[in-house]
Structures are given as structure tokens and as C-alpha cells.
mmCIF file of C-alpha atoms in Angstrom:
data_model
loop_
_atom_site.group_PDB
_atom_site.id
_atom_site.type_symbol
_atom_site.label_atom_id
_atom_site.label_comp_id
_atom_site.label_asym_id
_atom_site.label_seq_id
_atom_site.Cartn_x
_atom_site.Cartn_y
_atom_site.Cartn_z
ATOM 1 C CA MET A 176 130.236 -58.655 70.547
ATOM 2 C CA LEU A 177 132.887 -56.571 72.295
ATOM 3 C CA ARG A 178 134.127 -55.323 68.941
ATOM 4 C CA THR A 179 130.627 -54.234 67.891
ATOM 5 C CA ARG A 180 130.300 -52.157 71.069
ATOM 6 C CA ILE A 181 133.784 -50.616 71.104
ATOM 7 C CA ALA A 182 134.055 -49.703 67.426
ATOM 8 C CA PRO A 183 131.047 -47.297 67.337
ATOM 9 C CA ALA A 184 132.211 -45.653 70.582
ATOM 10 C CA LEU A 185 135.721 -45.084 69.207
ATOM 11 C CA LEU A 186 134.330 -43.772 65.926
ATOM 12 C CA GLY A 187 132.047 -41.435 67.879
ATOM 13 C CA ALA A 188 135.042 -40.097 69.815
ATOM 14 C CA LEU A 189 136.844 -39.469 66.509
ATOM 15 C CA VAL A 190 133.785 -37.632 65.165
ATOM 16 C CA VAL A 191 133.749 -35.377 68.236
ATOM 17 C CA LEU A 192 137.479 -34.646 67.928
ATOM 18 C CA ALA A 193 137.195 -33.967 64.196
ATOM 19 C CA VAL A 194 134.216 -31.598 64.539
ATOM 20 C CA LEU A 195 135.829 -29.832 67.492
ATOM 21 C CA SER A 196 139.068 -29.392 65.553
ATOM 22 C CA VAL A 197 137.283 -27.946 62.536
ATOM 23 C CA LEU A 198 135.347 -25.476 64.699
ATOM 24 C CA VAL A 199 138.458 -24.348 66.578
ATOM 25 C CA LEU A 200 140.369 -23.817 63.324
ATOM 26 C CA ALA A 201 137.375 -22.010 61.800
ATOM 27 C CA ALA A 202 137.426 -19.663 64.796
ATOM 28 C CA GLY A 203 141.063 -18.874 63.965
ATOM 29 C CA LYS A 204 142.511 -20.363 67.152
ATOM 30 C CA PRO A 205 145.637 -22.556 67.431
ATOM 31 C CA LEU A 206 144.581 -26.191 67.689
ATOM 32 C CA GLY A 207 147.060 -27.493 70.270
ATOM 33 C CA GLU A 208 146.689 -24.561 72.643
ATOM 34 C CA SER A 209 142.887 -24.635 72.287
ATOM 35 C CA PHE A 210 142.652 -28.314 73.205
ATOM 36 C CA GLN A 211 144.849 -27.631 76.227
ATOM 37 C CA ILE A 212 142.504 -24.830 77.329
ATOM 38 C CA ILE A 213 139.431 -27.052 76.793
ATOM 39 C CA LEU A 214 141.037 -29.794 78.885
ATOM 40 C CA GLN A 215 141.828 -27.257 81.593
ATOM 41 C CA GLY A 216 138.224 -26.072 81.629
ATOM 42 C CA ALA A 217 136.966 -29.640 81.924
ATOM 43 C CA THR A 218 139.417 -30.978 84.532
ATOM 44 C CA GLY A 219 141.418 -28.066 85.924
ATOM 45 C CA TYR A 220 144.652 -29.471 84.496
ATOM 46 C CA PRO A 221 147.111 -28.144 83.597
ATOM 47 C CA ARG A 222 146.675 -25.733 86.487
ATOM 48 C CA GLY A 223 146.439 -22.041 85.758
ATOM 49 C CA GLU A 224 147.053 -19.059 87.983
ATOM 50 C CA ALA A 225 143.354 -18.260 88.326
ATOM 51 C CA PHE A 226 141.804 -21.571 87.265
ATOM 52 C CA GLY A 227 142.443 -24.975 88.804
ATOM 53 C CA PRO A 228 140.695 -28.261 89.611
ATOM 54 C CA LEU A 229 138.283 -26.754 92.160
ATOM 55 C CA GLU A 230 136.986 -24.182 89.679
ATOM 56 C CA ALA A 231 136.682 -26.782 86.921
ATOM 57 C CA TRP A 232 134.909 -29.392 89.032
ATOM 58 C CA ASP A 233 132.580 -26.784 90.497
ATOM 59 C CA ALA A 234 131.261 -25.979 87.015
ATOM 60 C CA VAL A 235 131.283 -29.573 85.720
ATOM 61 C CA LEU A 236 129.500 -31.117 88.719
ATOM 62 C CA HIS A 237 126.911 -28.324 88.765
ATOM 63 C CA ASP A 238 126.017 -28.883 85.108
ATOM 64 C CA MET A 239 126.176 -32.654 85.539
ATOM 65 C CA THR A 240 123.558 -32.518 88.320
ATOM 66 C CA LEU A 241 121.019 -30.814 86.090
ATOM 67 C CA LEU A 242 121.884 -32.836 82.980
ATOM 68 C CA VAL A 243 121.508 -36.142 84.818
ATOM 69 C CA LEU A 244 117.973 -35.240 85.893
ATOM 70 C CA THR A 245 116.859 -33.705 82.589
ATOM 71 C CA GLY A 246 118.505 -36.587 80.724
ATOM 72 C CA LEU A 247 116.569 -39.049 82.888
ATOM 73 C CA ALA A 248 113.404 -37.036 82.228
ATOM 74 C CA VAL A 249 113.811 -37.466 78.479
ATOM 75 C CA ALA A 250 114.982 -41.087 78.782
ATOM 76 C CA VAL A 251 112.111 -42.395 80.902
ATOM 77 C CA ALA A 252 109.597 -40.954 78.441
ATOM 78 C CA LEU A 253 111.460 -42.456 75.485
ATOM 79 C CA GLN A 254 111.499 -45.827 77.237
ATOM 80 C CA ALA A 255 107.698 -45.715 77.054
ATOM 81 C CA GLY A 256 107.695 -44.554 73.436
ATOM 82 C CA LEU A 257 107.152 -40.847 74.182
ATOM 83 C CA PHE A 258 109.360 -37.925 73.180
ATOM 84 C CA ASN A 259 109.104 -35.339 75.936
ATOM 85 C CA ILE A 260 110.383 -32.038 74.522
ATOM 86 C CA GLY A 261 108.846 -30.214 77.488
ATOM 87 C CA ALA A 262 111.573 -30.698 80.094
ATOM 88 C CA ALA A 263 112.520 -27.013 79.843
ATOM 89 C CA GLY A 264 109.024 -25.873 80.779
ATOM 90 C CA GLN A 265 108.710 -28.488 83.489
ATOM 91 C CA LEU A 266 112.037 -27.336 84.916
ATOM 92 C CA LEU A 267 110.768 -23.743 85.039
ATOM 93 C CA VAL A 268 107.530 -24.501 86.870
ATOM 94 C CA GLY A 269 109.401 -26.832 89.232
ATOM 95 C CA ALA A 270 111.918 -24.116 90.027
ATOM 96 C CA LEU A 271 109.212 -21.525 90.690
ATOM 97 C CA ALA A 272 107.246 -23.918 92.910
ATOM 98 C CA ALA A 273 110.366 -24.721 94.929
ATOM 99 C CA ALA A 274 111.151 -21.010 95.293
ATOM 100 C CA TRP A 275 107.621 -20.280 96.503
ATOM 101 C CA VAL A 276 107.688 -23.058 99.104
ATOM 102 C CA GLY A 277 111.203 -22.038 100.114
ATOM 103 C CA THR A 278 110.043 -18.517 100.970
ATOM 104 C CA GLN A 279 107.112 -19.611 103.138
ATOM 105 C CA ALA A 280 107.357 -18.771 106.828
ATOM 106 C CA GLY A 281 106.345 -21.140 109.584
ATOM 107 C CA VAL A 282 107.542 -24.324 107.902
ATOM 108 C CA PRO A 283 109.452 -26.598 110.337
ATOM 109 C CA ALA A 284 113.168 -26.336 109.521
ATOM 110 C CA PRO A 285 113.780 -30.101 109.033
ATOM 111 C CA LEU A 286 110.921 -30.248 106.519
ATOM 112 C CA HIS A 287 111.587 -27.068 104.569
ATOM 113 C CA LEU A 288 114.143 -28.462 102.106
ATOM 114 C CA PRO A 289 112.306 -31.767 101.452
ATOM 115 C CA LEU A 290 109.046 -29.883 100.915
ATOM 116 C CA ALA A 291 110.670 -27.431 98.503
ATOM 117 C CA LEU A 292 112.200 -30.249 96.458
ATOM 118 C CA ALA A 293 108.948 -32.220 96.528
ATOM 119 C CA ALA A 294 107.018 -29.146 95.396
ATOM 120 C CA GLY A 295 109.324 -28.766 92.414
ATOM 121 C CA ALA A 296 108.913 -32.407 91.415
ATOM 122 C CA LEU A 297 105.136 -32.262 91.870
ATOM 123 C CA ALA A 298 104.823 -29.078 89.811
ATOM 124 C CA GLY A 299 106.848 -30.657 86.988
ATOM 125 C CA ALA A 300 104.680 -33.779 87.057
ATOM 126 C CA LEU A 301 101.458 -31.753 86.973
ATOM 127 C CA TRP A 302 102.790 -29.705 84.057
ATOM 128 C CA ALA A 303 103.457 -32.940 82.146
ATOM 129 C CA PHE A 304 99.981 -34.339 82.796
ATOM 130 C CA PRO A 305 98.007 -32.441 80.102
ATOM 131 C CA PRO A 306 100.298 -33.591 77.254
ATOM 132 C CA ALA A 307 100.126 -37.141 78.658
ATOM 133 C CA TRP A 308 96.317 -37.038 78.772
ATOM 134 C CA LEU A 309 96.103 -35.560 75.296
ATOM 135 C CA LYS A 310 98.360 -38.347 73.990
ATOM 136 C CA THR A 311 96.550 -41.284 75.604
ATOM 137 C CA HIS A 312 92.964 -40.011 75.234
ATOM 138 C CA ARG A 313 93.012 -37.906 72.077
ATOM 139 C CA GLY A 314 96.050 -39.148 70.179
ATOM 140 C CA ALA A 315 97.700 -35.715 70.144
ATOM 141 C CA HIS A 316 101.407 -35.928 69.401
ATOM 142 C CA GLU A 317 103.398 -35.278 72.560
ATOM 143 C CA VAL A 318 106.160 -33.417 70.713
ATOM 144 C CA ILE A 319 103.714 -30.686 69.646
ATOM 145 C CA SER A 320 101.906 -30.441 72.980
ATOM 146 C CA THR A 321 105.064 -30.404 75.122
ATOM 147 C CA ILE A 322 106.630 -27.694 72.942
ATOM 148 C CA MET A 323 103.475 -25.618 73.356
ATOM 149 C CA PHE A 324 103.587 -26.136 77.120
ATOM 150 C CA ASN A 325 107.186 -24.912 77.145
ATOM 151 C CA TYR A 326 106.001 -21.524 75.902
ATOM 152 C CA ILE A 327 103.073 -21.483 78.328
ATOM 153 C CA ALA A 328 105.483 -22.214 81.198
ATOM 154 C CA LEU A 329 107.880 -19.500 80.024
ATOM 155 C CA TYR A 330 105.253 -16.750 79.906
ATOM 156 C CA LEU A 331 103.324 -17.949 82.951
ATOM 157 C CA THR A 332 106.412 -17.942 85.164
ATOM 158 C CA HIS A 333 107.379 -14.547 83.722
ATOM 159 C CA TRP A 334 103.986 -13.129 84.676
ATOM 160 C CA LEU A 335 104.054 -14.671 88.151
ATOM 161 C CA VAL A 336 107.565 -13.482 88.981
ATOM 162 C CA THR A 337 106.874 -9.959 87.773
ATOM 163 C CA GLU A 338 103.299 -9.481 89.003
ATOM 164 C CA ARG A 339 102.456 -11.911 91.801
ATOM 165 C CA LEU A 340 105.553 -13.393 93.409
ATOM 166 C CA LYS A 341 108.083 -10.595 92.952
ATOM 167 C CA ASP A 342 110.323 -9.775 95.881
ATOM 168 C CA PRO A 343 108.772 -6.659 97.471
ATOM 169 C CA ALA A 344 112.213 -5.586 98.683
ATOM 170 C CA GLY A 345 113.516 -4.917 95.156
ATOM 171 C CA ASP A 346 112.557 -3.930 91.626
ATOM 172 C CA ALA A 347 114.078 -6.910 89.806
ATOM 173 C CA PRO A 348 111.672 -9.585 88.466
ATOM 174 C CA GLN A 349 112.615 -12.264 90.975
ATOM 175 C CA THR A 350 111.248 -13.928 94.078
ATOM 176 C CA ALA A 351 112.501 -13.279 97.577
ATOM 177 C CA PRO A 352 115.453 -15.448 98.688
ATOM 178 C CA ILE A 353 114.472 -18.828 100.085
ATOM 179 C CA ALA A 354 114.988 -19.563 103.772
ATOM 180 C CA GLU A 355 118.290 -20.973 104.983
ATOM 181 C CA ALA A 356 116.538 -24.206 106.006
ATOM 182 C CA ALA A 357 115.412 -24.736 102.396
ATOM 183 C CA ARG A 358 118.932 -24.561 100.954
ATOM 184 C CA LEU A 359 121.089 -27.466 99.799
ATOM 185 C CA ALA A 360 124.646 -27.511 101.123
ATOM 186 C CA LEU A 361 127.531 -27.185 98.671
ATOM 187 C CA LEU A 362 129.721 -30.207 98.002
ATOM 188 C CA HIS A 363 132.882 -28.326 98.986
ATOM 189 C CA GLU A 364 133.440 -25.133 100.925
ATOM 190 C CA ALA A 365 135.311 -23.634 97.962
ATOM 191 C CA PHE A 366 132.489 -24.410 95.500
ATOM 192 C CA LEU A 367 129.969 -21.824 94.365
ATOM 193 C CA GLN A 368 127.610 -23.993 92.296
ATOM 194 C CA ALA A 369 127.984 -27.741 92.884
ATOM 195 C CA SER A 370 125.672 -28.858 95.688
ATOM 196 C CA TRP A 371 124.539 -32.116 97.271
ATOM 197 C CA GLY A 372 121.857 -32.139 94.617
ATOM 198 C CA LEU A 373 124.386 -34.229 92.684
ATOM 199 C CA ALA A 374 123.977 -37.037 95.227
ATOM 200 C CA ILE A 375 120.201 -36.845 94.804
ATOM 201 C CA ALA A 376 120.567 -37.044 91.015
ATOM 202 C CA VAL A 377 122.876 -40.094 91.232
ATOM 203 C CA LEU A 378 120.521 -41.907 93.622
ATOM 204 C CA VAL A 379 117.563 -41.166 91.361
ATOM 205 C CA ALA A 380 119.458 -42.522 88.332
ATOM 206 C CA LEU A 381 120.374 -45.750 90.126
ATOM 207 C CA GLY A 382 116.850 -46.171 91.482
ATOM 208 C CA LEU A 383 115.347 -45.660 88.039
ATOM 209 C CA TRP A 384 117.800 -48.189 86.583
ATOM 210 C CA LEU A 385 116.599 -50.816 89.057
ATOM 211 C CA ALA A 386 112.944 -49.918 88.514
ATOM 212 C CA LEU A 387 113.143 -50.102 84.719
ATOM 213 C CA TYR A 388 115.225 -53.272 84.452
ATOM 214 C CA ARG A 389 114.357 -55.255 87.591
ATOM 215 C CA THR A 390 110.601 -54.827 88.050
ATOM 216 C CA VAL A 391 107.425 -55.842 86.217
ATOM 217 C CA TRP A 392 106.476 -52.179 86.036
ATOM 218 C CA GLY A 393 109.723 -51.385 84.243
ATOM 219 C CA TYR A 394 109.300 -54.312 81.860
ATOM 220 C CA GLU A 395 105.812 -53.147 80.928
ATOM 221 C CA MET A 396 107.111 -49.608 80.486
ATOM 222 C CA ARG A 397 109.854 -50.730 78.108
ATOM 223 C CA ALA A 398 107.518 -53.131 76.285
ATOM 224 C CA THR A 399 105.099 -50.260 75.704
ATOM 225 C CA GLY A 400 107.868 -48.218 74.148
ATOM 226 C CA ALA A 401 109.184 -51.105 72.035
ATOM 227 C CA ASN A 402 105.823 -52.111 70.559
ATOM 228 C CA ARG A 403 102.616 -50.764 72.022
ATOM 229 C CA ASP A 404 100.356 -53.088 70.031
ATOM 230 C CA ALA A 405 102.268 -56.178 71.177
ATOM 231 C CA ALA A 406 102.257 -54.923 74.773
ATOM 232 C CA ASP A 407 98.491 -54.364 74.548
ATOM 233 C CA ALA A 408 98.016 -57.890 73.228
ATOM 234 C CA ALA A 409 100.087 -59.236 76.131
ATOM 235 C CA GLY A 410 97.846 -57.474 78.640
ATOM 236 C CA ALA A 411 100.104 -54.597 79.654
ATOM 237 C CA PRO A 412 98.241 -51.400 80.682
ATOM 238 C CA THR A 413 99.969 -49.324 78.025
ATOM 239 C CA ALA A 414 97.929 -46.128 78.425
ATOM 240 C CA ARG A 415 98.599 -46.125 82.159
ATOM 241 C CA ARG A 416 102.309 -46.788 81.677
ATOM 242 C CA MET A 417 102.601 -43.981 79.145
ATOM 243 C CA THR A 418 100.889 -41.572 81.524
ATOM 244 C CA GLU A 419 103.124 -42.688 84.396
ATOM 245 C CA ALA A 420 106.209 -42.263 82.229
ATOM 246 C CA MET A 421 105.253 -38.717 81.291
ATOM 247 C CA LEU A 422 104.420 -37.785 84.885
ATOM 248 C CA LEU A 423 107.715 -39.240 86.106
ATOM 249 C CA SER A 424 109.521 -37.417 83.312
ATOM 250 C CA GLY A 425 107.978 -34.115 84.355
ATOM 251 C CA ALA A 426 108.774 -34.785 88.010
ATOM 252 C CA LEU A 427 112.452 -35.353 87.207
ATOM 253 C CA ALA A 428 112.685 -32.131 85.209
ATOM 254 C CA GLY A 429 110.858 -30.243 87.964
ATOM 255 C CA LEU A 430 113.254 -31.696 90.529
ATOM 256 C CA ALA A 431 116.170 -30.368 88.452
ATOM 257 C CA GLY A 432 114.682 -26.871 88.667
ATOM 258 C CA ALA A 433 114.104 -27.246 92.406
ATOM 259 C CA ILE A 434 117.702 -28.332 92.992
ATOM 260 C CA GLU A 435 118.965 -25.334 91.024
ATOM 261 C CA VAL A 436 116.890 -23.033 93.243
ATOM 262 C CA CYS A 437 117.705 -24.720 96.552
ATOM 263 C CA GLY A 438 121.364 -25.404 95.800
ATOM 264 C CA VAL A 439 122.622 -22.480 93.720
ATOM 265 C CA GLN A 440 120.306 -19.588 92.881
ATOM 266 C CA HIS A 441 118.286 -19.504 96.135
ATOM 267 C CA ARG A 442 115.473 -17.715 94.280
ATOM 268 C CA PHE A 443 113.591 -17.797 90.987
ATOM 269 C CA PHE A 444 114.132 -14.979 88.501
ATOM 270 C CA GLU A 445 113.216 -13.980 84.982
ATOM 271 C CA GLY A 446 115.636 -15.677 82.598
ATOM 272 C CA PHE A 447 116.065 -18.731 84.836
ATOM 273 C CA PRO A 448 118.368 -21.235 83.033
ATOM 274 C CA ALA A 449 115.923 -23.580 81.302
ATOM 275 C CA GLU A 450 118.293 -24.652 78.503
ATOM 276 C CA TYR A 451 119.288 -27.698 80.530
ATOM 277 C CA GLY A 452 115.901 -29.155 79.638
ATOM 278 C CA PHE A 453 116.836 -29.201 75.960
ATOM 279 C CA ASP A 454 120.401 -30.382 76.639
ATOM 280 C CA GLY A 455 118.912 -33.377 78.427
ATOM 281 C CA ILE A 456 117.790 -34.674 75.027
ATOM 282 C CA ALA A 457 121.408 -35.034 73.914
ATOM 283 C CA VAL A 458 122.346 -36.660 77.218
ATOM 284 C CA ALA A 459 119.562 -39.247 76.931
ATOM 285 C CA LEU A 460 120.288 -40.089 73.284
ATOM 286 C CA LEU A 461 124.016 -40.422 73.921
ATOM 287 C CA ALA A 462 123.299 -42.888 76.746
ATOM 288 C CA GLY A 463 120.813 -44.899 74.723
ATOM 289 C CA ASN A 464 118.141 -43.959 77.316
ATOM 290 C CA HIS A 465 119.844 -46.148 79.933
ATOM 291 C CA PRO A 466 119.694 -44.499 83.391
ATOM 292 C CA ALA A 467 123.108 -45.743 84.527
ATOM 293 C CA LEU A 468 124.836 -44.649 81.319
ATOM 294 C CA ILE A 469 123.209 -41.232 81.643
ATOM 295 C CA LEU A 470 125.576 -40.581 84.551
ATOM 296 C CA LEU A 471 128.494 -40.966 82.142
ATOM 297 C CA SER A 472 126.946 -39.064 79.243
ATOM 298 C CA ALA A 473 125.930 -36.199 81.560
ATOM 299 C CA TYR A 474 129.494 -35.943 82.822
ATOM 300 C CA LEU A 475 130.894 -35.914 79.268
ATOM 301 C CA MET A 476 128.441 -33.230 78.149
ATOM 302 C CA SER A 477 129.178 -31.177 81.258
ATOM 303 C CA ALA A 478 132.928 -31.417 80.716
ATOM 304 C CA LEU A 479 132.489 -30.389 77.075
ATOM 305 C CA ARG A 480 130.370 -27.383 78.072
ATOM 306 C CA SER A 481 132.834 -26.308 80.744
ATOM 307 C CA GLY A 482 135.785 -26.703 78.390
ATOM 308 C CA ALA A 483 134.089 -24.722 75.616
ATOM 309 C CA TYR A 484 133.117 -21.897 77.978
ATOM 310 C CA HIS A 485 136.670 -21.769 79.318
ATOM 311 C CA LEU A 486 137.975 -21.571 75.754
ATOM 312 C CA HIS A 487 135.570 -18.692 75.131
ATOM 313 C CA ALA A 488 136.709 -16.903 78.285
ATOM 314 C CA GLU A 489 140.403 -17.353 77.521
ATOM 315 C CA THR A 490 140.513 -16.775 73.759
ATOM 316 C CA GLY A 491 137.181 -15.288 72.705
ATOM 317 C CA ALA A 492 136.243 -18.358 70.642
ATOM 318 C CA PRO A 493 132.464 -18.803 70.234
ATOM 319 C CA LYS A 494 130.966 -20.515 73.303
ATOM 320 C CA GLU A 495 128.427 -22.192 70.981
ATOM 321 C CA ILE A 496 131.160 -24.628 69.920
ATOM 322 C CA ALA A 497 129.894 -27.082 72.541
ATOM 323 C CA VAL A 498 126.356 -26.909 71.114
ATOM 324 C CA VAL A 499 127.559 -27.655 67.573
ATOM 325 C CA VAL A 500 129.631 -30.606 68.797
ATOM 326 C CA GLN A 501 126.608 -31.950 70.677
ATOM 327 C CA ALA A 502 124.515 -31.677 67.521
ATOM 328 C CA ALA A 503 127.135 -33.548 65.483
ATOM 329 C CA LEU A 504 127.256 -36.265 68.136
ATOM 330 C CA ILE A 505 123.470 -36.658 68.073
ATOM 331 C CA LEU A 506 123.529 -36.988 64.271
ATOM 332 C CA TYR A 507 126.193 -39.672 64.576
ATOM 333 C CA ILE A 508 124.154 -41.572 67.174
ATOM 334 C CA ALA A 509 121.064 -41.353 64.960
ATOM 335 C CA ALA A 510 123.057 -42.696 61.989
ATOM 336 C CA VAL A 511 124.342 -45.645 64.048
ATOM 337 C CA TYR A 512 120.806 -46.384 65.282
ATOM 338 C CA LEU A 513 119.308 -46.284 61.774
ATOM 339 C CA ARG A 514 122.060 -48.517 60.434
ATOM 340 C CA LYS A 515 121.415 -51.001 63.223
ATOM 341 C CA ARG A 516 117.703 -51.024 62.466
ATOM 342 C CA ARG A 517 118.397 -51.574 58.776
ATOM 343 C CA VAL A 518 120.754 -54.499 59.498
ATOM 344 C CA GLU A 519 118.219 -56.081 61.875
ATOM 345 C CA GLY A 520 115.636 -55.862 59.134
#
């Protein structure tokens, strides 16, 4: 049993190293020096004159916060047999909702941050509801509907931030800065990006782990995803569980957007980073949709991103190297999964 678990993981690590090596060599960069730079970008070691552990961990923990939540968003939907491709759009509407609440005057200071975060989660959940309803009541495939809602979210938020919610004090398409009371504190005084949103993401992951694997609700959710017909025959409310999974998925993605606004950006703007919604797919698949393992896979993906961007900054190598490695890793995971299904019959 131990061998069957360790062998695929070691082979996956070799696949990552092999693909990364090929890409670095194809970019015309020295292999040993490049790996050293990637390691420095991911951990801060070996220390550089202008780049050390604080700079590395600032970037890694910031990305990890968002990838944990978007990874959970994808994972909880997959647990119920749904493939939510709409986390990017849900993140956008959640971020804009949090920015709007964060700019409101007259909100009691102790409630301003919780209300902004709750608004982001609620907006994400509401944005996920139409695809959930279309799936359970009309049989529409959630992949198609959530992709369509991504584009609606992109253009709707663009219109709102340029026409309705634009900061009157400037010409840029962005909202006014949120109030100080609506801001998340940074994890370290020297950090610029990593906030206490990471603690929220970790608590959410652990809570979702307990809910999915230690409650009747979680059992019914996973049974629905494993075999909806069998779950129906056993009396599980599959349509309700699928709807709940999609709403929870949207809420998690919306919360990621709210944390980015309250902890880092302090406003919403055109071009808000929504790519974390798509990266969450890789995080969820790498973790096998397990909430606790998502913490590890999100860290690994974040370290890879940070290392690749540092390599780009130091040598000019393409920053898309991290994306290609992620794609290769997903293909490997899919191959392992298909082989397992074939062996099990």
C-alpha cells in the first residue's frame, strides 16, 4: 500500500523535474544556475543581495492564499460530480462586491472587514447559482455555463468599474480605496502581499475537510459525485447537494477575491488578477480534491510560480515556464487516474 502511494508521487516529481529541465534548456539558460535561481525564488535561499527569504515568502504565501481558496472551490464542486470552470468569474464579482462594501461610509469599524469578506463570498455564491440551477433543473452542462458566466463577469465588472463605481478622484478604471477598517493586516511588517487571509484560507480548508469526511452532509455530497444514480436510490437529495456544492464553490472563489481586495490591492480595478481561478483547477487535481492536501498542493504551485517568475526576472527566461510545468503535471495526474480506473475495471 505504501509503495503504491509513494511510487506515483516520486514519478510525478521526476516528470516535473524533467519538463522543467527541458524548458530551461530550450530557453538557452544554464541548467544548474537556473535551478538555483528557481529555488531562491521559492524559498529565498541561497540569499541574494536584493532577494532573500522575506521577499520569497511574501510572494509564495500571497499566491498560496488565493490558490488554497480557488483550489477548494474547484474541489468541492468535483466532490459532488461538478466541474466548476467559473472560479475566475466568481472571484471577480466577489472582489468587486468586497471593494464596494469596503468603500461604504457609516459602517461600524469592527464590522467593516467581516462584512466586506462576507459580501465577496455571497457575491461569488450568487454568481454560481444560475449554472447550478441550469444543471439540476435543465441538464445544462456546468462546464459550458460556468465558462459563459466567466465572460459575463469579466465584462460586467469592467462596465461597473468604468461607468458606475469608478473612483471620482481619478481617471483610472478603479474603485476608491477601501476604508482602513476593512483591510486585512499583513502577516509580517516587511511583507507587501501576504496577509492574514492565509489563516482564513487554512481554517476554511480544515473546516471543509471535517465537513466532507466527518458529516452525513459530506458523505451525501461525495456519494452524489461518485455515483448520482446510486445516491438517488439510497435516498440522498442529490439535486440539493449539487446545488449546495456549486454555491459553496462560488462562495470560496468570491472569498478569494475579497481577500485579495482587503489584504493586498485595497480596491478593485480593471485587469484584476482573475487567473488564480483557473490555477485552482491544477491545485485541486494535484490534491485529488482533498481539502487538507490542497494546502500542500497550493504551496507547491505557489513556490513553482514564484521560482519561475524569479527566473524570468533574473535571466529573462519565459515566465510561462510555470504554466507549462503545471500542464504537464495535470496530464500526468490524469494518466495515473485513468490507469487506476482501468485496473479497477
